[in-house]
């Protein structure tokens, strides 16, 4: 995890996301739904900074959802190492 965002999402995107993520549900713990890592989300951001809050050690600044990528697999996603390489 490198942040949380709902910026950039329309009501239509939120509805689609809710349905899609429930399809990918692996298990629940209280109010948290864990999903299989199959859906790729394109996120735009203004920068990367070090963070003690997130397990990855980095956080995205001003992150916003651009779109969901049906043409990409989870293996095509950027790694935490790629984000770390963007640190100032």
Short mmCIF file of C-alpha atoms in Angstrom, two decimals:
data_model
loop_
_atom_site.label_atom_id
_atom_site.label_comp_id
_atom_site.label_asym_id
_atom_site.label_seq_id
_atom_site.Cartn_x
_atom_site.Cartn_y
_atom_site.Cartn_z
CA UNK A 1 0.00 0.00 0.00
CA UNK A 2 1.32 3.41 -0.98
CA UNK A 3 -1.74 5.56 -0.35
CA UNK A 4 -5.47 5.89 -0.64
CA UNK A 5 -7.48 7.86 -3.13
CA UNK A 6 -10.94 8.33 -4.53
CA UNK A 7 -10.04 11.50 -6.41
CA UNK A 8 -10.86 11.45 -10.09
CA UNK A 9 -13.59 8.83 -9.75
CA UNK A 10 -17.07 9.33 -11.12
CA UNK A 11 -20.18 7.77 -9.59
CA UNK A 12 -20.17 5.33 -12.50
CA UNK A 13 -16.58 4.28 -11.77
CA UNK A 14 -17.37 3.78 -8.08
CA UNK A 15 -20.35 1.58 -8.90
CA UNK A 16 -18.31 -0.50 -11.37
CA UNK A 17 -15.44 -0.78 -8.88
CA UNK A 18 -17.73 -2.00 -6.11
CA UNK A 19 -19.18 -4.73 -8.31
CA UNK A 20 -15.78 -5.72 -9.74
CA UNK A 21 -13.99 -5.88 -6.40
CA UNK A 22 -16.74 -7.99 -4.88
CA UNK A 23 -16.19 -10.43 -7.76
CA UNK A 24 -12.51 -10.57 -6.75
CA UNK A 25 -13.20 -10.99 -3.02
CA UNK A 26 -10.79 -13.41 -1.33
CA UNK A 27 -11.95 -12.88 2.27
CA UNK A 28 -13.15 -10.28 4.78
CA UNK A 29 -11.93 -9.10 8.14
CA UNK A 30 -14.55 -6.95 9.83
CA UNK A 31 -15.29 -4.11 7.36
CA UNK A 32 -12.19 -4.76 5.20
CA UNK A 33 -12.63 -6.73 1.96
CA UNK A 34 -9.46 -8.37 0.63
CA UNK A 35 -9.40 -8.93 -3.13
CA UNK A 36 -7.27 -11.12 -5.39
CA UNK A 37 -4.60 -8.93 -7.07
CA UNK A 38 -5.99 -9.15 -10.59
CA UNK A 39 -7.37 -5.68 -11.38
CA UNK A 40 -4.93 -3.04 -12.61
CA UNK A 41 -5.77 0.59 -11.85
CA UNK A 42 -3.93 3.44 -13.54
CA UNK A 43 -3.05 6.13 -11.00
CA UNK A 44 -1.70 9.59 -11.78
CA UNK A 45 0.31 11.36 -9.11
CA UNK A 46 2.40 14.48 -8.62
CA UNK A 47 5.30 12.92 -6.76
CA UNK A 48 6.59 10.24 -4.44
CA UNK A 49 7.73 10.75 -0.87
CA UNK A 50 9.12 8.57 1.91
CA UNK A 51 6.49 7.35 4.35
CA UNK A 52 6.50 5.58 7.70
CA UNK A 53 2.73 5.16 7.44
CA UNK A 54 2.66 2.70 4.53
CA UNK A 55 4.40 -0.69 4.49
CA UNK A 56 6.07 0.05 1.14
CA UNK A 57 7.97 2.97 2.69
CA UNK A 58 6.72 5.40 0.05
CA UNK A 59 3.54 7.38 -0.55
CA UNK A 60 2.10 8.90 -3.70
CA UNK A 61 1.42 12.63 -3.55
CA UNK A 62 -1.90 13.93 -4.88
CA UNK A 63 -2.85 10.51 -6.30
CA UNK A 64 -5.94 10.22 -8.49
CA UNK A 65 -7.60 7.38 -10.36
CA UNK A 66 -7.29 7.68 -14.14
CA UNK A 67 -8.88 4.42 -15.32
CA UNK A 68 -9.05 0.67 -14.94
CA UNK A 69 -6.79 -1.28 -17.28
CA UNK A 70 -8.43 -4.41 -18.68
CA UNK A 71 -5.53 -4.58 -21.16
CA UNK A 72 -2.95 -5.07 -18.37
CA UNK A 73 -2.30 -7.90 -15.95
CA UNK A 74 -1.04 -7.57 -12.39
CA UNK A 75 2.39 -8.65 -13.67
CA UNK A 76 2.45 -5.54 -15.88
CA UNK A 77 2.09 -3.21 -12.88
CA UNK A 78 4.94 -1.07 -11.59
CA UNK A 79 6.73 -2.48 -8.57
CA UNK A 80 7.45 -0.84 -5.24
CA UNK A 81 11.07 -0.68 -6.41
CA UNK A 82 10.00 1.41 -9.42
CA UNK A 83 8.20 3.85 -7.11
CA UNK A 84 11.20 3.94 -4.79
CA UNK A 85 13.42 4.89 -7.73
CA UNK A 86 11.28 8.04 -8.14
CA UNK A 87 12.13 9.36 -4.66
CA UNK A 88 13.94 12.68 -4.67
#
